[in-house]
XYZ file of C-alpha atoms in Angstrom:
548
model
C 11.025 215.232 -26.470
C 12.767 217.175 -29.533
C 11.142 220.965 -28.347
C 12.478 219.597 -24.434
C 16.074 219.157 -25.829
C 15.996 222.903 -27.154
C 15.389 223.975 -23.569
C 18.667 225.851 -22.005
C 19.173 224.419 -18.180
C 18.031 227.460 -16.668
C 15.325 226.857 -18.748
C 14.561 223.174 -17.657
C 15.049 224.052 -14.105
C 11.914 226.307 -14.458
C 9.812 224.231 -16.207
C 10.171 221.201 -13.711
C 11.285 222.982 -10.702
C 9.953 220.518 -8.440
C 11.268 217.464 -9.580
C 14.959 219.715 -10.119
C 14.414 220.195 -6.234
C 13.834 216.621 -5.128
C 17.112 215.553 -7.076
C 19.009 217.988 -5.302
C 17.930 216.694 -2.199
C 18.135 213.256 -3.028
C 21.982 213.918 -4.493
C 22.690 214.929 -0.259
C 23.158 211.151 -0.364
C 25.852 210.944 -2.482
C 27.553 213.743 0.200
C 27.102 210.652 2.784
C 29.512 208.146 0.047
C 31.996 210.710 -0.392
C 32.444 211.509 3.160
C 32.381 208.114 4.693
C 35.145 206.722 2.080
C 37.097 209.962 2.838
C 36.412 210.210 7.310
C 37.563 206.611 7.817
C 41.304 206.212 5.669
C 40.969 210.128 7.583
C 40.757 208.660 11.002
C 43.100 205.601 10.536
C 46.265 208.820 10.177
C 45.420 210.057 13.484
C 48.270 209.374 16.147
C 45.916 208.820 19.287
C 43.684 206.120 16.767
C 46.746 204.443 15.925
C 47.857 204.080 19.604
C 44.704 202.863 20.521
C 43.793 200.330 17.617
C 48.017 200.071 16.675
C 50.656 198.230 17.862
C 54.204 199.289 19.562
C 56.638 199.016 16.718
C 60.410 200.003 17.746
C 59.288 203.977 19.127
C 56.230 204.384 17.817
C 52.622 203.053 16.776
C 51.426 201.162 13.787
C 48.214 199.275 12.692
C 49.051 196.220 11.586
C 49.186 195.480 7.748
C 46.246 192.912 8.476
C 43.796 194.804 9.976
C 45.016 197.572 7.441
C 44.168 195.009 4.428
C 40.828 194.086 5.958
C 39.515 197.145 7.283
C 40.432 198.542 3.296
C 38.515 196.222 2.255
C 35.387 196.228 4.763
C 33.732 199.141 2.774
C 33.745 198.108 -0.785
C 32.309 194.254 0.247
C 29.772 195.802 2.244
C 28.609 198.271 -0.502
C 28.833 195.410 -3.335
C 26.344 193.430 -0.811
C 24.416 196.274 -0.180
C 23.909 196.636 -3.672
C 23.440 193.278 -4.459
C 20.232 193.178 -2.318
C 19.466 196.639 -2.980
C 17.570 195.543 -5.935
C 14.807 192.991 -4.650
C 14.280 195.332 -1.505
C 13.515 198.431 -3.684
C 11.317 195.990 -5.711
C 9.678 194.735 -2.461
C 9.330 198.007 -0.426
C 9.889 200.681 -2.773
C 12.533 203.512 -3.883
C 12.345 205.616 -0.670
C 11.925 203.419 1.860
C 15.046 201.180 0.953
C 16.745 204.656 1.622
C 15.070 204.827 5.080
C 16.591 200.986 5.500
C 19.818 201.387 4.588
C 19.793 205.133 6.399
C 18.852 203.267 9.744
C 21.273 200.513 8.956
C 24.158 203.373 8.490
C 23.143 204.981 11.912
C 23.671 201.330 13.751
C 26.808 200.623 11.640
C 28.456 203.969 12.666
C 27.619 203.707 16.607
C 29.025 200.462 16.080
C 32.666 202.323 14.660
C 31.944 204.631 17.572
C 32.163 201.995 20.706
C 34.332 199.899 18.932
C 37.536 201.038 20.964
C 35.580 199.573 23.888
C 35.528 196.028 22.562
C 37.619 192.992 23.876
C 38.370 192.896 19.884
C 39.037 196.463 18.920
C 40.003 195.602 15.253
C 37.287 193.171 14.605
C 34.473 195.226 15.873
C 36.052 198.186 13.830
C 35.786 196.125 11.163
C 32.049 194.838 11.636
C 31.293 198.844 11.699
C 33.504 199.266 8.198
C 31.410 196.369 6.724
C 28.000 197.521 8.118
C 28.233 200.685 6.779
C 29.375 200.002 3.533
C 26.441 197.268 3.529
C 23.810 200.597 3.965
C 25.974 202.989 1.499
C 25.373 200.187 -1.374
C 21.381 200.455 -0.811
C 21.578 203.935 -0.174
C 23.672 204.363 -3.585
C 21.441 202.444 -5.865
C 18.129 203.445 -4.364
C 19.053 207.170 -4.959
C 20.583 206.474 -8.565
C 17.469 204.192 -9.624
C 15.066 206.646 -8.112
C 16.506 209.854 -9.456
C 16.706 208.098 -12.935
C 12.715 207.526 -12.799
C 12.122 211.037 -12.001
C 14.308 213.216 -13.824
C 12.743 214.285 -16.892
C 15.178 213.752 -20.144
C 16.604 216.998 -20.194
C 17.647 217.303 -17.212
C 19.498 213.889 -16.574
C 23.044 215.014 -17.902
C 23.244 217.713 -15.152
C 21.381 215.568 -12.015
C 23.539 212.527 -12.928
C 27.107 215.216 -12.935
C 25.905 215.285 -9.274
C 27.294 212.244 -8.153
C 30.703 212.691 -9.096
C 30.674 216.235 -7.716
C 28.719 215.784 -4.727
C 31.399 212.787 -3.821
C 34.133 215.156 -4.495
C 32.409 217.753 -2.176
C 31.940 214.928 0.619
C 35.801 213.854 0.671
C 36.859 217.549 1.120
C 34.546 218.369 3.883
C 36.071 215.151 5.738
C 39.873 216.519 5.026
C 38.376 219.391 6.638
C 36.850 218.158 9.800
C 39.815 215.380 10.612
C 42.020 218.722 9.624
C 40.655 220.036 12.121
C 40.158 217.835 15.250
C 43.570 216.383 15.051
C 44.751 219.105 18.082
C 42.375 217.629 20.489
C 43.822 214.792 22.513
C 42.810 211.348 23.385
C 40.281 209.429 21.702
C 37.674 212.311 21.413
C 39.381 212.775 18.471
C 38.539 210.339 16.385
C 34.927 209.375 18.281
C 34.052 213.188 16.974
C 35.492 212.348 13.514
C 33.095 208.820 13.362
C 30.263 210.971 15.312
C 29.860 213.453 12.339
C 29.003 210.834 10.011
C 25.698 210.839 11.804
C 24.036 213.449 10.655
C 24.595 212.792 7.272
C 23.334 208.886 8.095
C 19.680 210.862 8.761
C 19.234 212.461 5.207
C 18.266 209.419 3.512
C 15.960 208.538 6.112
C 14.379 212.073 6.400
C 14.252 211.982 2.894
C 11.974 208.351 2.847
C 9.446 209.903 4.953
C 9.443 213.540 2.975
C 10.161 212.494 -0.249
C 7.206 211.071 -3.062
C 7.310 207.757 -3.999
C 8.708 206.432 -7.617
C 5.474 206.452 -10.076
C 7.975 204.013 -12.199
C 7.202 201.755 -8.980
C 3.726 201.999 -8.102
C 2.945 201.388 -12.062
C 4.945 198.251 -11.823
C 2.795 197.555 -9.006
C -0.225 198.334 -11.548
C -1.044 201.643 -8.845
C -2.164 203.665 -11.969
C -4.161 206.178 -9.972
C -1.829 206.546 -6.950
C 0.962 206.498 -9.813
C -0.664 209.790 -11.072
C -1.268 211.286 -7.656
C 2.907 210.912 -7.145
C 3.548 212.138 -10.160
C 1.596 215.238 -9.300
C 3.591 215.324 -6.108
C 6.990 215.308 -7.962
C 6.599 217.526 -10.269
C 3.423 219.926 -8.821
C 0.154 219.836 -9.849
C 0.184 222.846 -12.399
C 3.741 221.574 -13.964
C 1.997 217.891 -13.713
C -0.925 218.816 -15.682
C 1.047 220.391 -18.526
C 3.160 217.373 -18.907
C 1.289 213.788 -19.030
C 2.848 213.476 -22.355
C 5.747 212.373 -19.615
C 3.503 210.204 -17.563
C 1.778 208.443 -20.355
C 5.226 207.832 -22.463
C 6.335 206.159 -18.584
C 3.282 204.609 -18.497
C 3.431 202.944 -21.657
C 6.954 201.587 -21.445
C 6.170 200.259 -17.948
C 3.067 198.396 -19.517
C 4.933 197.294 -23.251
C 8.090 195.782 -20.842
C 5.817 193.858 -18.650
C 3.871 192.586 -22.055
C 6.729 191.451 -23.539
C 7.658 189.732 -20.168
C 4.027 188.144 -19.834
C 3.328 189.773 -16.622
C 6.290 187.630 -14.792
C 7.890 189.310 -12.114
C 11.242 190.850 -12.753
C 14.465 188.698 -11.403
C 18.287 188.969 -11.874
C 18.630 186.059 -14.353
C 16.637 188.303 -16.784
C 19.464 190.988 -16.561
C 21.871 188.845 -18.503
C 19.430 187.676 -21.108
C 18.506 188.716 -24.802
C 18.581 192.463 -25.352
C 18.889 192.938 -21.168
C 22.606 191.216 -21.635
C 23.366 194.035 -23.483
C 22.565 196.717 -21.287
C 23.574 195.287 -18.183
C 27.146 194.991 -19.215
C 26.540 198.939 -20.602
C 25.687 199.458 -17.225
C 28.709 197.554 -15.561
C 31.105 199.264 -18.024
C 30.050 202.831 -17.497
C 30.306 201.941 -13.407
C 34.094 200.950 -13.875
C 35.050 204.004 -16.409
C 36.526 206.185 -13.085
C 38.840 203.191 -13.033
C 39.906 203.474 -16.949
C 40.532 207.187 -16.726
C 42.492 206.706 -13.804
C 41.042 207.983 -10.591
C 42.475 205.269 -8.581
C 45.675 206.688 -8.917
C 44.847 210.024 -8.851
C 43.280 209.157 -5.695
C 46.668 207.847 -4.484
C 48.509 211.080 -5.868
C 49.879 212.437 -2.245
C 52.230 209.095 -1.862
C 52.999 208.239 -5.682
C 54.061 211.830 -5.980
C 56.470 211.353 -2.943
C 58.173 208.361 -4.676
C 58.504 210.512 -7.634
C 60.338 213.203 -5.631
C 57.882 215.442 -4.184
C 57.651 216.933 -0.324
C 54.838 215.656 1.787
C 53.267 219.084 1.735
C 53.733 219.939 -1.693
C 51.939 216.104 -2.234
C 49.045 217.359 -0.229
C 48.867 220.489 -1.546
C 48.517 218.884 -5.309
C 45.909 216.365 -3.593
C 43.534 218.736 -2.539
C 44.334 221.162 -5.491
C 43.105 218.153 -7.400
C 39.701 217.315 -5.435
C 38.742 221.266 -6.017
C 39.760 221.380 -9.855
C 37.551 217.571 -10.030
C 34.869 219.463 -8.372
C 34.738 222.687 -10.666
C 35.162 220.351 -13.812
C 31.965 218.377 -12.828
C 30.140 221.787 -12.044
C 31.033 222.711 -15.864
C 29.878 219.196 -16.979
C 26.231 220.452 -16.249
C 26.673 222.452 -19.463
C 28.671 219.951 -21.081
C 26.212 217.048 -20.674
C 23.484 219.990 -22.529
C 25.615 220.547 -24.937
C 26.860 217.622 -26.365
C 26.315 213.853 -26.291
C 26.724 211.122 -23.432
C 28.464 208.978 -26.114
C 30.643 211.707 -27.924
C 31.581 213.504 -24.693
C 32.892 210.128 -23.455
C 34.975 209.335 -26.731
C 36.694 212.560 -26.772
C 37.358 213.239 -23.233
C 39.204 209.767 -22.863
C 40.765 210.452 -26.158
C 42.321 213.228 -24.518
C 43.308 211.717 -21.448
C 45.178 209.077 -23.733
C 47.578 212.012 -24.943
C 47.801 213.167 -21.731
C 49.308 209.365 -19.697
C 50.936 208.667 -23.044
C 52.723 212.701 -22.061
C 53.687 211.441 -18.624
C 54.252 207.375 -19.316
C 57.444 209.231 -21.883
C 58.299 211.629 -19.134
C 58.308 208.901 -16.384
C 61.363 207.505 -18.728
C 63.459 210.061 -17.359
C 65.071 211.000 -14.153
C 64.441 214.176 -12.382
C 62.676 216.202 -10.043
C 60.936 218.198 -12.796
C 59.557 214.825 -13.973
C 57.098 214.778 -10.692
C 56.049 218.112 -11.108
C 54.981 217.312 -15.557
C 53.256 214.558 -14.132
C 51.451 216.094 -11.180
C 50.087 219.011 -13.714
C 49.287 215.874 -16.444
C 47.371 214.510 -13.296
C 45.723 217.737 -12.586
C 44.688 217.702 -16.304
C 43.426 214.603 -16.567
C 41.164 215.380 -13.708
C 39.637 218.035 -15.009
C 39.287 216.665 -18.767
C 37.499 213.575 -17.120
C 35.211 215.759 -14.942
C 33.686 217.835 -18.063
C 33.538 214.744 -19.679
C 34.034 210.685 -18.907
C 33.411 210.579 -15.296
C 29.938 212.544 -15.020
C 28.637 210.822 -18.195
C 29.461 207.195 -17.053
C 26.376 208.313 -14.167
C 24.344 209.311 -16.931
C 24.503 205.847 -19.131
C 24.634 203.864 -16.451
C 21.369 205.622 -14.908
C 19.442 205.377 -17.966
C 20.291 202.230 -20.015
C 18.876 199.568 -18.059
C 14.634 199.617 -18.279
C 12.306 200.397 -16.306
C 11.546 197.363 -15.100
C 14.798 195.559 -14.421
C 15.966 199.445 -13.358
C 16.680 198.037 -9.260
C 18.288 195.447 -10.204
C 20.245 196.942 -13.045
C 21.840 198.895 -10.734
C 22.275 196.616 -7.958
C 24.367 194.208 -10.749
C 26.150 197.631 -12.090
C 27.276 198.452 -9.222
C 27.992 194.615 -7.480
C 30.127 193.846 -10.404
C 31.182 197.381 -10.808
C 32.980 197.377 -7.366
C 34.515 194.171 -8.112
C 36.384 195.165 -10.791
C 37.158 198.387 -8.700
C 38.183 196.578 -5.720
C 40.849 194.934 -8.174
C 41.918 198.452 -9.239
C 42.278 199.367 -5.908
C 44.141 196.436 -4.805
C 46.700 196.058 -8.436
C 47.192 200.488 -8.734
C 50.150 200.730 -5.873
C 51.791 197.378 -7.454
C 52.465 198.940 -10.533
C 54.242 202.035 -8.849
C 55.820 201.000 -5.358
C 59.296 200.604 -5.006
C 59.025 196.906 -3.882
C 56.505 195.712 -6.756
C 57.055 196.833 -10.356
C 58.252 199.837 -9.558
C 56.901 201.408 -12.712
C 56.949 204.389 -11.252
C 55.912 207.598 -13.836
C 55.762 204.850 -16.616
C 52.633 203.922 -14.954
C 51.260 206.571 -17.294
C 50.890 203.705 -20.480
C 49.308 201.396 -18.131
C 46.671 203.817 -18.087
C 47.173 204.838 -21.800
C 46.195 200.857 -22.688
C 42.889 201.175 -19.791
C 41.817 204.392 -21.279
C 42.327 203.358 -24.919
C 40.243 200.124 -23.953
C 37.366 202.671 -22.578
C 37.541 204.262 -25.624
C 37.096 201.159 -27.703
C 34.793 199.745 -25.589
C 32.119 203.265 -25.888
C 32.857 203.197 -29.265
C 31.653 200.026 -30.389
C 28.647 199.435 -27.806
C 27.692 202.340 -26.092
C 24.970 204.016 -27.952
C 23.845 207.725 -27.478
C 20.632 207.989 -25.777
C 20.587 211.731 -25.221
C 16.897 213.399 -25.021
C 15.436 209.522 -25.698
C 12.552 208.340 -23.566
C 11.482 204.884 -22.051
C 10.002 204.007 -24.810
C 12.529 205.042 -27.547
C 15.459 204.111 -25.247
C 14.014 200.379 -25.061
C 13.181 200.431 -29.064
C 17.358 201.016 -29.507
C 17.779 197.719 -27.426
C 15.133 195.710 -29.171
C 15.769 196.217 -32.914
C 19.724 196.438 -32.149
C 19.893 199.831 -33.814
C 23.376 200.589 -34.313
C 24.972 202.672 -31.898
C 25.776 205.215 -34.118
C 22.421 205.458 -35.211
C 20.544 205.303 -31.590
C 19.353 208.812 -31.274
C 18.670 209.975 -35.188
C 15.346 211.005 -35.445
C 14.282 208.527 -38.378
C 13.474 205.535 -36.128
C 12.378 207.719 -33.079
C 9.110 206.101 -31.895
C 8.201 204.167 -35.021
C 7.290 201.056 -34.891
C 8.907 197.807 -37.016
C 6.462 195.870 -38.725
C 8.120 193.068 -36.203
C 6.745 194.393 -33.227
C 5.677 191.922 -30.947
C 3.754 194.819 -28.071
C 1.380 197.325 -28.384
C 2.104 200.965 -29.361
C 0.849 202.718 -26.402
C -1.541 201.640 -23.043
C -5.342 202.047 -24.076
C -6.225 202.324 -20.216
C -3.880 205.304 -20.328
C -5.108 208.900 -20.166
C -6.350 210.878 -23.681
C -3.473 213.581 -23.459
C -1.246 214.371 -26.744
C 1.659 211.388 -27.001
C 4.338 210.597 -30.374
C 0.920 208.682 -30.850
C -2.405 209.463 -31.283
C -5.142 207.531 -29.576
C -7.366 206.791 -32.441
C -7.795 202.967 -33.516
C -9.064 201.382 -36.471
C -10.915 197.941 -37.911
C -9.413 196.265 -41.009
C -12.141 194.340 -43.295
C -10.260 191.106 -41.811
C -11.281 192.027 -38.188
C -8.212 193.135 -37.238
C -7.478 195.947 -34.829
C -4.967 198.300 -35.663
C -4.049 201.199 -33.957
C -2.860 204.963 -35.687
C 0.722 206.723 -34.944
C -0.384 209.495 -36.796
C 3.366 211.546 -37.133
C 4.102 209.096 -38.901
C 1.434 207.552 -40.390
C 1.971 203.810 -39.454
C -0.390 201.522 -38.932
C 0.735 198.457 -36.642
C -1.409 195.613 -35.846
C -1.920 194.798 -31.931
C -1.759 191.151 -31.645
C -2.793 191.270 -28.358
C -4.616 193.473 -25.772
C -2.733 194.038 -22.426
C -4.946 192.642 -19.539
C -3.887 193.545 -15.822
């Protein structure tokens, strides 16, 4: 793992090509999330929609603030479901096929948006669609995240993981595009073309299932050794494959020492909120709501707070889409970033830095003037970018690889479930704190966010440990003998063994290739059987032999 870390990303790329290719394919999903969140607020703006789904209102038509509240929140209950259940069915069927599910689910959901118009119930079959969907984008979401984190080798999860964040970006400014473009055509082609292109994207995760390998993580749980192997070959090629067991036996192992120290019981939720697995779940939840701490809520809402500040329309919109491109760019330069430097320092400093910057426009929002929109529209524009080399891209990468490999699934189905609660919250509190007839904080908003990012800050600081270029095995040992997290990736622990270890060192059944340990065992005079981690010369006594 330590000559892997030296390894440039250029460099990475061509030693596991194959597996570099599959995550790029597999990140097309996150194009799906980014679009579909984007195509239907898109939709809801268009004139002929709101004639058809509105009501008259004095001289023109509105959607009713109920069906406005509900349909907002129709997406994020879905996905928290989806996502709830995401877990057992990628247990139960697999990584790829829950994709295939939750693709065919997403087809249904949007031909259900499509003819909704024709329903004696317009709103509440529109809304049925909403919840549908968002129902498949949660098992989409966490299959994709919990099968790209089982693949990836080490070195290459900063970048993959910097391709949610971007890839969502990329999604939301192809559907400003499209509805950009269709709002000239008349009637209600308009939006039925809008909800149509959604399909297409709806097929990649179930043209990936049938294309795509299955998880060897999986099919080891499922004690598949030898069709384990064969996958692994398929991920990664069999030339690349063969140079690198050291990668399948090191998965191996921690799949085999996780279900030892479980006694062979199958994995459940309850076990994600105990011992060392309470821990790591709430890592997991935290890095899930850091996008919130930072901010993107409101930068999400930047066209209308900027208006209330003093801005145009246009000049709002212009600033809005200036800020998806400068988000996307800034999570393109992340990929170097995330090489660079660590998950855990990256994180401290980039929220440092947004603190400075919402503390800079909380003290301008104190004053009154049009120049006091523009400061804060730049500080906005900052913060952006500072979070996308930094914060926003990382919180993928500790959330992705912090749970283990056997809770993994359902990890990420509780991440993300609890996740979106505390984002639907956001979501629901952010335009209190600035509109006219709530708080009307306006600007000032900025130390709201000071006090969320400081808390992120705090939060990484204390708990979140740095797990850059760790394996399985060496990621779980940081859990287990509560290393401290300033301490979790120094190379004076890495794969050594307490003498209070309670699992074996390494899988016996498990091919001879080169590991941290060697495969030699020995007998004490006593009987005992101990086994040799010969970098280190420790000896560990295995109390008892894995049977499966």
């Amino acid at each position: 793992m330590a000559d892997y870390e030296k390894l440039s990303l250029w460099q990475a790329v061509r030693r596991w090509p194959k597996a570099a290719g599959i995550s790029l394919c597999m990140a097309l999903n996150i194009l799906l999330w980014g679009y579909d969140t984007a195509i239907v607020g898109n939709v809801a703006s268009m004139p002929v929609f709101q004639e058809v789904f509105g009501e008259k209102y004095e001289d023109k038509y509105i959607i009713p603030s109920i069906w406005l509240s509900i349909w907002s929140v129709a997406f994020p209950i879905g996905t928290m479901i989806g996502a709830a259940t995401g877990g057992w069915i990628q247990d139960l069927t697999g990584r790829k096929w829950t994709l295939g599910i939750g693709s065919i689910i997403s087809i249904a959901a949007i031909a259900t948006c499509y003819i909704s118009d024709l329903a004696a119930q317009k709103q509440a079959a529109m809304f049925g669609g909403k919840l549908l969907e968002g129902v498949a984008v949660g098992l989409i979401m966490c299959s994709t995240q919990t099968y790209m984190s089982e693949v990836v080798p080490a070195r290459l999860r900063g970048p993959i993981f910097a391709l949610f964040p971007a890839f969502q970006l990329l999604g939301q400014l192809i559907a400003a595009v499209v509805t950009l473009g269709l709002l000239p055509i008349e009637g209600p082609s308009s939006y039925r073309i809008a909800l149509a292109t959604e399909w297409p994207l709806s097929a990649i995760p179930l043209a990936l299932a049938i294309f795509i390998p299955e998880s060897p993580v999986w099919l080891l749980q499922k004690n598949e050794e030898q069709d384990a192997r064969k996958m692994f070959s398929k991920v990664h090629g069999p030339k690349v494959a063969a140079n690198h067991q050291d990668l399948f036996d090191d998965m191996n192992r921690a799949v085999t020492e996780e279900r030892w120290a479980a006694h062979d019981r199958s994995a459940t939720y309850l076990e994600c909120f105990r011992g060392p697995n309470l821990k790591r779940s709430m890592i997991v939840v935290f890095a899930n709501t850091v996008p919130e701490l930072f901010g993107l809520t409101l930068i999400g809402h930047a066209s209308y707070f900027l208006q209330i500040l003093g801005l145009t329309h246009s000049m709002s919109f212009i600033i809005l889409v200036l800020g998806v491109v400068l988000g996307l760019f800034a999570n393109i330069g992340s990929w170097w970033t995330l090489l660079k430097w660590g998950r855990r320092n990256l994180t401290l400093v980039t929220l440092t830095t947004c603190c400075v910057a919402w503390l800079a426009v909380g003290i301008a929002g104190i004053f009154k003037s049009v120049n006091v929109a523009y400061f804060t529209a730049a500080g906005m524009m900052f913060i952006i970018v500072t979070a996308g080399l930094g914060a926003w891209p990382a919180s993928y990468v500790i959330a992705s690889e912090t749970s283990s490999l056997r809770l993994r699934s359902k990890t990420q189905g509780v991440g993300w479930l609890l996740g979106g609660i505390l984002n639907c919250g956001f979501g629901f509190g952010v335009p209190y704190l600035y509109n006219a007839d709530a708080a009307n904080l306006q600007g000032k908003v900025g130390f709201v966010f000071l006090g969320f990012c400081a808390a992120g800050v705090a939060m990484t600081w204390f708990f979140v440990p740095e797990l850059k270029g760790l394996s399985a095995v060496e990621i779980d040992r940081v859990f287990e003998k509560h290393i401290p997290v300033r301490r979790a990736n120094t190379a004076q622990w890495e794969s050594v063994p307490g003498a209070d270890d309670e699992m074996p060192l390494r899988n016996l059944s498990t091919s001879g290739s080169d590991t941290a340990y060697d495969r030699r065992s020995m007998i004490s005079s006593t009987g005992t059987t101990y086994e040799h981690a010969e970098p280190k010369e420790a000896f560990e006594p295995l109390r008892k032999r894995p049977t499966f």
